[in-house]
PDB file of N, CA and C in Angstrom:
ATOM      1  N   LEU A  27      93.615  36.056 -42.850  1.00 91.00           N
ATOM      2  CA  LEU A  27      93.582  36.227 -41.411  1.00 91.00           C
ATOM      3  C   LEU A  27      93.852  37.688 -41.044  1.00 91.00           C
ATOM      4  N   PHE A  28      94.902  38.254 -41.649  1.00 96.00           N
ATOM      5  CA  PHE A  28      95.235  39.635 -41.307  1.00 96.00           C
ATOM      6  C   PHE A  28      94.123  40.593 -41.700  1.00 96.00           C
ATOM      7  N   ARG A  29      93.470  40.326 -42.808  1.00 96.00           N
ATOM      8  CA  ARG A  29      92.377  41.211 -43.232  1.00 96.00           C
ATOM      9  C   ARG A  29      91.264  41.232 -42.192  1.00 96.00           C
ATOM     10  N   GLY A  30      91.035  40.114 -41.545  1.00 97.00           N
ATOM     11  CA  GLY A  30      90.051  40.061 -40.461  1.00 97.00           C
ATOM     12  C   GLY A  30      90.494  40.891 -39.270  1.00 97.00           C
ATOM     13  N   TYR A  31      91.766  40.769 -38.906  1.00 98.00           N
ATOM     14  CA  TYR A  31      92.303  41.585 -37.811  1.00 98.00           C
ATOM     15  C   TYR A  31      92.239  43.067 -38.164  1.00 98.00           C
ATOM     16  N   GLU A  32      92.505  43.377 -39.409  1.00 98.00           N
ATOM     17  CA  GLU A  32      92.444  44.771 -39.857  1.00 98.00           C
ATOM     18  C   GLU A  32      91.015  45.305 -39.766  1.00 98.00           C
ATOM     19  N   ALA A  33      90.055  44.504 -40.184  1.00 98.00           N
ATOM     20  CA  ALA A  33      88.647  44.917 -40.102  1.00 98.00           C
ATOM     21  C   ALA A  33      88.242  45.133 -38.651  1.00 98.00           C
ATOM     22  N   LEU A  34      88.667  44.230 -37.776  1.00 98.00           N
ATOM     23  CA  LEU A  34      88.369  44.377 -36.350  1.00 98.00           C
ATOM     24  C   LEU A  34      89.002  45.647 -35.800  1.00 98.00           C
ATOM     25  N   TYR A  35      90.231  45.921 -36.198  1.00 97.00           N
ATOM     26  CA  TYR A  35      90.912  47.132 -35.748  1.00 97.00           C
ATOM     27  C   TYR A  35      90.139  48.386 -36.145  1.00 97.00           C
ATOM     28  N   HIS A  36      89.586  48.400 -37.347  1.00 96.00           N
ATOM     29  CA  HIS A  36      88.826  49.569 -37.802  1.00 96.00           C
ATOM     30  C   HIS A  36      87.527  49.735 -37.018  1.00 96.00           C
ATOM     31  N   VAL A  37      87.048  48.660 -36.399  1.00 98.00           N
ATOM     32  CA  VAL A  37      85.829  48.735 -35.589  1.00 98.00           C
ATOM     33  C   VAL A  37      86.143  49.133 -34.154  1.00 98.00           C
ATOM     34  N   ASP A  38      87.124  48.444 -33.540  1.00 97.00           N
ATOM     35  CA  ASP A  38      87.358  48.675 -32.111  1.00 97.00           C
ATOM     36  C   ASP A  38      88.595  49.515 -31.787  1.00 97.00           C
ATOM     37  N   GLY A  39      89.454  49.774 -32.781  1.00 95.00           N
ATOM     38  CA  GLY A  39      90.624  50.612 -32.553  1.00 95.00           C
ATOM     39  C   GLY A  39      91.722  49.961 -31.736  1.00 95.00           C
ATOM     40  N   ASN A  40      91.575  48.680 -31.414  1.00 96.00           N
ATOM     41  CA  ASN A  40      92.574  47.975 -30.615  1.00 96.00           C
ATOM     42  C   ASN A  40      93.667  47.436 -31.539  1.00 96.00           C
ATOM     43  N   TYR A  41      94.887  47.900 -31.343  1.00 97.00           N
ATOM     44  CA  TYR A  41      96.019  47.550 -32.206  1.00 97.00           C
ATOM     45  C   TYR A  41      96.673  46.222 -31.812  1.00 97.00           C
ATOM     46  N   LYS A  42      96.151  45.554 -30.806  1.00 97.00           N
ATOM     47  CA  LYS A  42      96.764  44.351 -30.229  1.00 97.00           C
ATOM     48  C   LYS A  42      97.079  43.278 -31.270  1.00 97.00           C
ATOM     49  N   TYR A  43      96.113  42.895 -32.073  1.00 98.00           N
ATOM     50  CA  TYR A  43      96.309  41.808 -33.033  1.00 98.00           C
ATOM     51  C   TYR A  43      97.154  42.246 -34.223  1.00 98.00           C
ATOM     52  N   ILE A  44      97.012  43.489 -34.614  1.00 98.00           N
ATOM     53  CA  ILE A  44      97.849  44.041 -35.679  1.00 98.00           C
ATOM     54  C   ILE A  44      99.303  44.031 -35.215  1.00 98.00           C
ATOM     55  N   ALA A  45      99.531  44.437 -33.975  1.00 98.00           N
ATOM     56  CA  ALA A  45     100.883  44.472 -33.416  1.00 98.00           C
ATOM     57  C   ALA A  45     101.496  43.080 -33.347  1.00 98.00           C
ATOM     58  N   ALA A  46     100.696  42.081 -33.030  1.00 98.00           N
ATOM     59  CA  ALA A  46     101.205  40.705 -32.959  1.00 98.00           C
ATOM     60  C   ALA A  46     101.669  40.224 -34.329  1.00 98.00           C
ATOM     61  N   VAL A  47     100.881  40.491 -35.353  1.00 97.00           N
ATOM     62  CA  VAL A  47     101.274  40.097 -36.712  1.00 97.00           C
ATOM     63  C   VAL A  47     102.511  40.883 -37.140  1.00 97.00           C
ATOM     64  N   GLU A  48     102.535  42.165 -36.833  1.00 98.00           N
ATOM     65  CA  GLU A  48     103.685  43.001 -37.184  1.00 98.00           C
ATOM     66  C   GLU A  48     104.960  42.484 -36.516  1.00 98.00           C
ATOM     67  N   HIS A  49     104.860  42.117 -35.255  1.00 98.00           N
ATOM     68  CA  HIS A  49     106.008  41.585 -34.517  1.00 98.00           C
ATOM     69  C   HIS A  49     106.532  40.308 -35.176  1.00 98.00           C
ATOM     70  N   ASP A  50     105.629  39.383 -35.468  1.00 96.00           N
ATOM     71  CA  ASP A  50     106.032  38.115 -36.081  1.00 96.00           C
ATOM     72  C   ASP A  50     106.581  38.314 -37.491  1.00 96.00           C
ATOM     73  N   LEU A  51     105.979  39.213 -38.239  1.00 96.00           N
ATOM     74  CA  LEU A  51     106.450  39.501 -39.590  1.00 96.00           C
ATOM     75  C   LEU A  51     107.859  40.084 -39.556  1.00 96.00           C
ATOM     76  N   ASN A  52     108.103  41.017 -38.655  1.00 97.00           N
ATOM     77  CA  ASN A  52     109.437  41.607 -38.538  1.00 97.00           C
ATOM     78  C   ASN A  52     110.468  40.569 -38.102  1.00 97.00           C
ATOM     79  N   TYR A  53     110.073  39.670 -37.188  1.00 96.00           N
ATOM     80  CA  TYR A  53     110.969  38.587 -36.778  1.00 96.00           C
ATOM     81  C   TYR A  53     111.318  37.713 -37.982  1.00 96.00           C
ATOM     82  N   ALA A  54     110.309  37.338 -38.741  1.00 95.00           N
ATOM     83  CA  ALA A  54     110.537  36.490 -39.914  1.00 95.00           C
ATOM     84  C   ALA A  54     111.448  37.187 -40.916  1.00 95.00           C
ATOM     85  N   TRP A  55     111.207  38.468 -41.140  1.00 95.00           N
ATOM     86  CA  TRP A  55     112.010  39.215 -42.109  1.00 95.00           C
ATOM     87  C   TRP A  55     113.479  39.260 -41.682  1.00 95.00           C
ATOM     88  N   LYS A  56     113.718  39.408 -40.402  1.00 96.00           N
ATOM     89  CA  LYS A  56     115.092  39.505 -39.906  1.00 96.00           C
ATOM     90  C   LYS A  56     115.782  38.150 -39.784  1.00 96.00           C
ATOM     91  N   ASN A  57     115.020  37.083 -39.540  1.00 95.00           N
ATOM     92  CA  ASN A  57     115.633  35.815 -39.154  1.00 95.00           C
ATOM     93  C   ASN A  57     115.389  34.621 -40.068  1.00 95.00           C
ATOM     94  N   SER A  58     114.417  34.673 -40.943  1.00 94.00           N
ATOM     95  CA  SER A  58     114.095  33.451 -41.684  1.00 94.00           C
ATOM     96  C   SER A  58     114.219  33.590 -43.199  1.00 94.00           C
ATOM     97  N   ARG A  59     115.014  34.539 -43.659  1.00 94.00           N
ATOM     98  CA  ARG A  59     115.205  34.687 -45.106  1.00 94.00           C
ATOM     99  C   ARG A  59     116.350  33.803 -45.592  1.00 94.00           C
ATOM    100  N   ASP A  60     116.184  33.293 -46.806  1.00 94.00           N
ATOM    101  CA  ASP A  60     117.271  32.522 -47.406  1.00 94.00           C
ATOM    102  C   ASP A  60     118.210  33.470 -48.166  1.00 94.00           C
ATOM    103  N   LYS A  61     119.165  32.903 -48.887  1.00 93.00           N
ATOM    104  CA  LYS A  61     120.160  33.740 -49.572  1.00 93.00           C
ATOM    105  C   LYS A  61     119.565  34.594 -50.685  1.00 93.00           C
ATOM    106  N   TYR A  62     118.343  34.276 -51.116  1.00 94.00           N
ATOM    107  CA  TYR A  62     117.662  35.055 -52.146  1.00 94.00           C
ATOM    108  C   TYR A  62     116.677  36.068 -51.559  1.00 94.00           C
ATOM    109  N   GLY A  63     116.546  36.072 -50.251  1.00 93.00           N
ATOM    110  CA  GLY A  63     115.636  36.997 -49.593  1.00 93.00           C
ATOM    111  C   GLY A  63     114.233  36.463 -49.382  1.00 93.00           C
ATOM    112  N   PHE A  64     114.010  35.180 -49.694  1.00 94.00           N
ATOM    113  CA  PHE A  64     112.687  34.578 -49.513  1.00 94.00           C
ATOM    114  C   PHE A  64     112.525  34.059 -48.089  1.00 94.00           C
ATOM    115  N   LEU A  65     111.338  34.246 -47.527  1.00 94.00           N
ATOM    116  CA  LEU A  65     111.050  33.766 -46.182  1.00 94.00           C
ATOM    117  C   LEU A  65     110.637  32.303 -46.206  1.00 94.00           C
ATOM    118  N   THR A  66     110.889  31.621 -45.093  1.00 93.00           N
ATOM    119  CA  THR A  66     110.471  30.229 -44.977  1.00 93.00           C
ATOM    120  C   THR A  66     108.953  30.158 -44.890  1.00 93.00           C
ATOM    121  N   HIS A  67     108.425  28.994 -45.207  1.00 90.00           N
ATOM    122  CA  HIS A  67     106.977  28.785 -45.174  1.00 90.00           C
ATOM    123  C   HIS A  67     106.405  29.034 -43.777  1.00 90.00           C
ATOM    124  N   SER A  68     107.133  28.597 -42.762  1.00 90.00           N
ATOM    125  CA  SER A  68     106.642  28.714 -41.384  1.00 90.00           C
ATOM    126  C   SER A  68     107.152  29.967 -40.676  1.00 90.00           C
ATOM    127  N   TRP A  69     107.943  30.776 -41.349  1.00 91.00           N
ATOM    128  CA  TRP A  69     108.577  31.967 -40.788  1.00 91.00           C
ATOM    129  C   TRP A  69     109.528  31.609 -39.659  1.00 91.00           C
ATOM    130  N   SER A  70     110.019  30.380 -39.626  1.00 90.00           N
ATOM    131  CA  SER A  70     110.960  29.968 -38.584  1.00 90.00           C
ATOM    132  C   SER A  70     112.387  30.136 -39.094  1.00 90.00           C
ATOM    133  N   ALA A  71     113.311  30.232 -38.164  1.00 90.00           N
ATOM    134  CA  ALA A  71     114.713  30.446 -38.510  1.00 90.00           C
ATOM    135  C   ALA A  71     115.500  29.141 -38.565  1.00 90.00           C
ATOM    136  N   LYS A  72     114.821  28.016 -38.639  1.00 92.00           N
ATOM    137  CA  LYS A  72     115.505  26.719 -38.683  1.00 92.00           C
ATOM    138  C   LYS A  72     116.259  26.578 -40.008  1.00 92.00           C
ATOM    139  N   ALA A  73     117.496  26.108 -39.911  1.00 91.00           N
ATOM    140  CA  ALA A  73     118.346  25.992 -41.099  1.00 91.00           C
ATOM    141  C   ALA A  73     117.739  25.089 -42.166  1.00 91.00           C
ATOM    142  N   ASP A  74     117.099  23.994 -41.751  1.00 92.00           N
ATOM    143  CA  ASP A  74     116.507  23.097 -42.746  1.00 92.00           C
ATOM    144  C   ASP A  74     115.331  23.754 -43.462  1.00 92.00           C
ATOM    145  N   GLU A  75     114.589  24.619 -42.770  1.00 92.00           N
ATOM    146  CA  GLU A  75     113.491  25.355 -43.408  1.00 92.00           C
ATOM    147  C   GLU A  75     114.035  26.396 -44.384  1.00 92.00           C
ATOM    148  N   ILE A  76     115.105  27.051 -43.995  1.00 91.00           N
ATOM    149  CA  ILE A  76     115.698  28.081 -44.851  1.00 91.00           C
ATOM    150  C   ILE A  76     116.227  27.463 -46.145  1.00 91.00           C
ATOM    151  N   ALA A  77     116.718  26.231 -46.072  1.00 93.00           N
ATOM    152  CA  ALA A  77     117.282  25.564 -47.247  1.00 93.00           C
ATOM    153  C   ALA A  77     116.224  25.042 -48.216  1.00 93.00           C
ATOM    154  N   LYS A  78     114.989  24.893 -47.778  1.00 92.00           N
ATOM    155  CA  LYS A  78     113.935  24.346 -48.638  1.00 92.00           C
ATOM    156  C   LYS A  78     113.545  25.333 -49.738  1.00 92.00           C
ATOM    157  N   PRO A  79     113.070  24.814 -50.881  1.00 92.00           N
ATOM    158  CA  PRO A  79     112.571  25.705 -51.944  1.00 92.00           C
ATOM    159  C   PRO A  79     111.366  26.515 -51.460  1.00 92.00           C
ATOM    160  N   LYS A  80     111.178  27.676 -52.045  1.00 93.00           N
ATOM    161  CA  LYS A  80     110.080  28.562 -51.646  1.00 93.00           C
ATOM    162  C   LYS A  80     109.101  28.732 -52.804  1.00 93.00           C
ATOM    163  N   TRP A  81     107.847  29.010 -52.459  1.00 90.00           N
ATOM    164  CA  TRP A  81     106.811  29.326 -53.443  1.00 90.00           C
ATOM    165  C   TRP A  81     106.708  30.842 -53.544  1.00 90.00           C
ATOM    166  N   LEU A  82     106.698  31.354 -54.749  1.00 90.00           N
ATOM    167  CA  LEU A  82     106.573  32.795 -54.945  1.00 90.00           C
ATOM    168  C   LEU A  82     105.250  33.306 -54.388  1.00 90.00           C
ATOM    169  N   LEU A  83     104.199  32.513 -54.509  1.00 89.00           N
ATOM    170  CA  LEU A  83     102.899  32.910 -53.976  1.00 89.00           C
ATOM    171  C   LEU A  83     102.975  33.138 -52.467  1.00 89.00           C
ATOM    172  N   GLY A  84     103.767  32.336 -51.786  1.00 86.00           N
ATOM    173  CA  GLY A  84     103.938  32.505 -50.342  1.00 86.00           C
ATOM    174  C   GLY A  84     104.672  33.784 -49.982  1.00 86.00           C
ATOM    175  N   GLN A  85     105.458  34.302 -50.899  1.00 93.00           N
ATOM    176  CA  GLN A  85     106.203  35.533 -50.648  1.00 93.00           C
ATOM    177  C   GLN A  85     105.337  36.770 -50.860  1.00 93.00           C
ATOM    178  N   ALA A  86     104.328  36.651 -51.691  1.00 93.00           N
ATOM    179  CA  ALA A  86     103.466  37.796 -52.001  1.00 93.00           C
ATOM    180  C   ALA A  86     102.748  38.310 -50.764  1.00 93.00           C
ATOM    181  N   CYS A  87     102.422  37.420 -49.848  1.00 93.00           N
ATOM    182  CA  CYS A  87     101.708  37.861 -48.645  1.00 93.00           C
ATOM    183  C   CYS A  87     102.569  38.789 -47.802  1.00 93.00           C
ATOM    184  N   VAL A  88     103.880  38.617 -47.851  1.00 95.00           N
ATOM    185  CA  VAL A  88     104.774  39.474 -47.075  1.00 95.00           C
ATOM    186  C   VAL A  88     104.669  40.915 -47.573  1.00 95.00           C
ATOM    187  N   ALA A  89     104.695  41.094 -48.876  1.00 95.00           N
ATOM    188  CA  ALA A  89     104.552  42.435 -49.444  1.00 95.00           C
ATOM    189  C   ALA A  89     103.191  43.023 -49.103  1.00 95.00           C
ATOM    190  N   GLU A  90     102.143  42.205 -49.187  1.00 96.00           N
ATOM    191  CA  GLU A  90     100.803  42.688 -48.852  1.00 96.00           C
ATOM    192  C   GLU A  90     100.712  43.081 -47.380  1.00 96.00           C
ATOM    193  N   LEU A  91     101.283  42.267 -46.502  1.00 97.00           N
ATOM    194  CA  LEU A  91     101.230  42.588 -45.073  1.00 97.00           C
ATOM    195  C   LEU A  91     101.943  43.899 -44.774  1.00 97.00           C
ATOM    196  N   TYR A  92     103.135  44.082 -45.330  1.00 97.00           N
ATOM    197  CA  TYR A  92     103.852  45.338 -45.088  1.00 97.00           C
ATOM    198  C   TYR A  92     103.094  46.530 -45.676  1.00 97.00           C
ATOM    199  N   ALA A  93     102.458  46.350 -46.820  1.00 98.00           N
ATOM    200  CA  ALA A  93     101.669  47.432 -47.415  1.00 98.00           C
ATOM    201  C   ALA A  93     100.477  47.783 -46.531  1.00 98.00           C
ATOM    202  N   ARG A  94      99.762  46.777 -46.052  1.00 98.00           N
ATOM    203  CA  ARG A  94      98.601  47.027 -45.195  1.00 98.00           C
ATOM    204  C   ARG A  94      99.014  47.657 -43.867  1.00 98.00           C
ATOM    205  N   LEU A  95     100.128  47.202 -43.305  1.00 98.00           N
ATOM    206  CA  LEU A  95     100.627  47.808 -42.068  1.00 98.00           C
ATOM    207  C   LEU A  95     100.969  49.278 -42.289  1.00 98.00           C
ATOM    208  N   SER A  96     101.562  49.590 -43.425  1.00 97.00           N
ATOM    209  CA  SER A  96     101.898  50.986 -43.737  1.00 97.00           C
ATOM    210  C   SER A  96     100.654  51.854 -43.842  1.00 97.00           C
ATOM    211  N   LEU A  97      99.603  51.321 -44.458  1.00 97.00           N
ATOM    212  CA  LEU A  97      98.354  52.079 -44.576  1.00 97.00           C
ATOM    213  C   LEU A  97      97.724  52.320 -43.209  1.00 97.00           C
ATOM    214  N   ILE A  98      97.753  51.320 -42.359  1.00 97.00           N
ATOM    215  CA  ILE A  98      97.192  51.469 -41.011  1.00 97.00           C
ATOM    216  C   ILE A  98      97.976  52.517 -40.234  1.00 97.00           C
ATOM    217  N   LYS A  99      99.299  52.443 -40.304  1.00 95.00           N
ATOM    218  CA  LYS A  99     100.132  53.402 -39.570  1.00 95.00           C
ATOM    219  C   LYS A  99      99.962  54.818 -40.110  1.00 95.00           C
ATOM    220  N   ALA A 100      99.829  54.953 -41.420  1.00 96.00           N
ATOM    221  CA  ALA A 100      99.633  56.278 -42.015  1.00 96.00           C
ATOM    222  C   ALA A 100      98.303  56.876 -41.577  1.00 96.00           C
ATOM    223  N   ALA A 101      97.289  56.046 -41.446  1.00 93.00           N
ATOM    224  CA  ALA A 101      95.969  56.525 -41.031  1.00 93.00           C
ATOM    225  C   ALA A 101      95.947  56.907 -39.556  1.00 93.00           C
ATOM    226  N   LYS A 102      96.838  56.318 -38.761  1.00 86.00           N
ATOM    227  CA  LYS A 102      96.898  56.627 -37.328  1.00 86.00           C
ATOM    228  C   LYS A 102      97.438  58.024 -37.069  1.00 86.00           C
ATOM    229  N   LYS A 103      98.228  58.546 -38.005  1.00 79.00           N
ATOM    230  CA  LYS A 103      98.870  59.857 -37.801  1.00 79.00           C
ATOM    231  C   LYS A 103      97.896  60.987 -37.950  1.00 79.00           C
TER     232      LYS A 103
END
């Protein structure tokens, strides 16, 4: 999904959708991590979600999103 928003951004220059994903990602990072630093599947801060086991594959997207956001921001400068 984010790759589509990124492609659209490179065409129209509108940061709106990138900003929405960035906002939600930052919220999840601050509020929905468990004691090991893993985010919940739904990125929600509910205690029962935080207590559930996590898939490592689900965590990889967080690193990719932050990397892609960094590249976009670096290109804006």
